[in-house]
Coordinates of C-alpha atoms in Angstrom, one line a residue:
A29 CA -66.8 24.0 51.9
L30 CA -63.9 21.8 53.0
L31 CA -61.7 22.9 50.1
M32 CA -62.6 26.5 50.4
N33 CA -61.9 26.7 54.1
G34 CA -58.7 24.7 53.7
I35 CA -58.2 21.3 55.3
A36 CA -54.5 21.8 56.2
K37 CA -55.5 22.9 59.7
L38 CA -57.5 19.7 60.4
C39 CA -56.1 17.2 62.8
D40 CA -54.7 13.9 61.6
D41 CA -57.8 11.9 62.6
D42 CA -60.1 14.2 60.6
L43 CA -57.8 14.0 57.6
Q44 CA -57.7 10.2 57.9
K45 CA -61.5 10.2 57.8
L46 CA -61.5 12.4 54.7
L47 CA -59.5 9.7 52.8
S48 CA -63.0 8.0 52.5
H49 CA -64.8 11.2 51.3
A50 CA -67.1 10.9 48.2
S51 CA -65.2 13.7 46.4
R52 CA -61.9 12.8 44.8
R53 CA -60.6 16.3 45.3
V54 CA -61.2 16.1 49.1
R55 CA -59.6 12.7 49.3
Q56 CA -56.6 13.9 47.4
E57 CA -56.3 17.1 49.5
A58 CA -56.4 14.9 52.7
Q59 CA -53.7 12.6 51.2
F60 CA -51.4 15.4 50.3
N61 CA -51.8 17.2 53.6
L62 CA -51.1 14.0 55.5
A63 CA -48.1 13.3 53.2
D64 CA -46.8 16.8 53.8
R65 CA -46.7 16.0 57.5
G66 CA -44.1 13.4 56.8
E67 CA -43.1 10.5 59.0
S68 CA -45.9 11.1 61.5
S69 CA -48.4 10.1 58.8
I70 CA -46.9 6.8 58.0
A71 CA -48.8 5.0 60.7
I72 CA -52.1 6.7 59.6
F73 CA -51.7 5.6 56.0
K74 CA -50.6 2.1 57.0
N75 CA -53.6 1.8 59.5
T76 CA -56.0 2.9 56.8
L77 CA -54.5 0.5 54.2
A78 CA -54.8 -2.4 56.6
E79 CA -58.1 -1.7 58.3
S80 CA -60.4 0.4 56.0
D81 CA -63.1 -1.3 54.0
H82 CA -63.2 1.8 51.7
L83 CA -61.2 0.9 48.5
L84 CA -60.4 4.5 47.6
A85 CA -59.2 5.4 51.1
R86 CA -56.8 2.4 50.8
V87 CA -55.6 3.5 47.4
H88 CA -54.9 7.1 48.6
S89 CA -53.0 5.5 51.5
I90 CA -50.7 3.7 49.1
W91 CA -50.1 6.8 47.2
G92 CA -49.5 8.8 50.4
L93 CA -46.9 6.3 51.5
G94 CA -45.3 6.7 48.1
Q95 CA -45.1 10.4 48.6
I96 CA -43.5 10.1 52.0
A97 CA -41.1 7.5 50.7
S98 CA -39.4 10.1 48.6
D99 CA -37.8 11.4 51.8
T100 CA -38.3 8.4 54.1
P101 CA -37.9 5.1 52.2
E102 CA -39.0 3.2 55.3
A103 CA -42.5 4.3 54.6
L104 CA -42.7 1.4 52.1
D105 CA -41.7 -1.3 54.6
G106 CA -44.3 -4.0 54.6
L107 CA -46.0 -2.8 51.4
V108 CA -44.9 -5.9 49.4
S109 CA -47.4 -7.9 51.4
Y110 CA -50.3 -6.1 49.7
L111 CA -49.3 -7.7 46.4
D112 CA -51.2 -10.7 47.9
S113 CA -54.4 -8.7 48.2
D114 CA -57.6 -10.1 46.8
E115 CA -58.5 -6.6 45.6
P116 CA -56.8 -6.1 42.1
E117 CA -56.8 -2.3 42.5
I118 CA -54.7 -2.6 45.7
V119 CA -52.2 -4.9 43.9
V120 CA -52.0 -2.6 40.9
Q121 CA -51.4 0.6 42.9
T122 CA -48.9 -1.2 45.2
L123 CA -47.0 -2.4 42.1
R124 CA -46.9 1.2 40.8
V125 CA -45.5 2.6 44.0
L126 CA -43.0 -0.2 44.5
G127 CA -41.8 0.2 40.9
D128 CA -41.6 3.9 41.1
H129 CA -39.4 3.7 44.2
K130 CA -37.4 0.8 42.8
V131 CA -38.0 -1.4 45.9
Q132 CA -35.6 -4.2 45.0
D133 CA -36.9 -6.5 47.8
S134 CA -40.2 -6.7 45.9
Y135 CA -38.6 -8.3 42.8
L136 CA -39.4 -12.0 43.5
K137 CA -43.0 -11.2 44.3
I138 CA -43.5 -8.9 41.3
I139 CA -42.1 -11.4 38.8
S140 CA -44.4 -14.1 40.2
L141 CA -47.4 -11.9 39.3
L142 CA -46.7 -12.0 35.5
P143 CA -47.8 -15.5 34.7
E144 CA -50.2 -15.9 37.6
N145 CA -52.5 -13.1 36.6
F146 CA -53.4 -13.9 33.0
L147 CA -57.1 -13.2 34.0
Q148 CA -56.0 -9.8 35.4
P149 CA -54.2 -8.0 32.6
R150 CA -54.0 -4.8 34.7
I151 CA -51.9 -6.6 37.2
Q152 CA -49.7 -8.0 34.5
F153 CA -49.3 -4.6 33.0
A154 CA -48.4 -3.0 36.3
A155 CA -46.0 -5.9 37.2
A156 CA -44.2 -5.6 33.8
Q157 CA -43.8 -1.9 34.3
A158 CA -42.6 -2.3 37.9
L159 CA -40.0 -4.9 36.7
G160 CA -38.8 -2.5 34.1
K161 CA -38.4 0.3 36.7
L162 CA -36.4 -2.1 38.9
G163 CA -34.0 -2.5 36.0
R164 CA -33.0 -6.0 36.7
P165 CA -31.8 -8.0 33.6
E166 CA -32.8 -11.3 35.1
A167 CA -36.5 -10.2 34.5
V168 CA -35.9 -10.3 30.7
P169 CA -37.0 -14.0 30.3
A170 CA -40.2 -13.5 32.2
L171 CA -41.0 -10.4 30.1
A172 CA -40.2 -12.3 26.9
D173 CA -42.6 -15.0 28.1
L174 CA -45.3 -12.4 28.6
L175 CA -44.8 -11.2 25.1
R176 CA -44.9 -14.7 23.7
S177 CA -48.1 -15.7 25.7
N178 CA -49.8 -12.5 24.7
E179 CA -49.3 -13.3 21.0
G180 CA -49.9 -9.6 20.1
M181 CA -53.5 -9.8 21.3
D182 CA -53.3 -7.1 24.0
A183 CA -51.5 -3.9 22.8
Y184 CA -51.4 -2.6 26.3
L185 CA -49.6 -5.7 27.7
R186 CA -47.2 -5.6 24.7
H187 CA -46.5 -2.0 25.4
A188 CA -45.8 -2.6 29.1
A189 CA -43.5 -5.5 28.3
V190 CA -41.6 -3.7 25.6
S191 CA -41.3 -0.6 27.7
A192 CA -40.0 -2.7 30.6
L193 CA -37.4 -4.3 28.4
E194 CA -36.3 -0.9 27.2
W195 CA -36.0 0.4 30.7
I196 CA -33.9 -2.6 31.7
G197 CA -31.7 -1.9 28.7
S198 CA -30.0 -5.2 28.5
M199 CA -29.2 -5.8 24.8
D200 CA -28.6 -9.5 25.4

């Protein structure tokens, strides 16, 4: 009923509540509608990310901030701090958004996640991809170390590291 009636006309508070809805389609519609509202939704997404105990609402908030950042890069201010989250999914989605938007200030924190998270290969995967998208040649040794420590055991990690090296494009 929410989708059929259209949720675009709902107020910000109602859309924020829908970020926790059981249906992925409803959560996504709420996210897109808030993101379409631009700068005025940054505080809503940041508040949800910081205070919600609903994992998927927090993930949609990260994605929403990423959408807004295309026009307003300041939407990502403070997002680097979520790389310290105890929730791996928050770290992974934060890495994706920071990498996609080439947030250079996140470099040191991202590179520190490669060796620290050998028990969390999804975090290593996302960190390697984010480093590649940042395009910084100084990340090459850390990516080479990831390849060496992986010893060809995890094809996904190998793919992430090799892709990152290709994106960086430093032949040296």
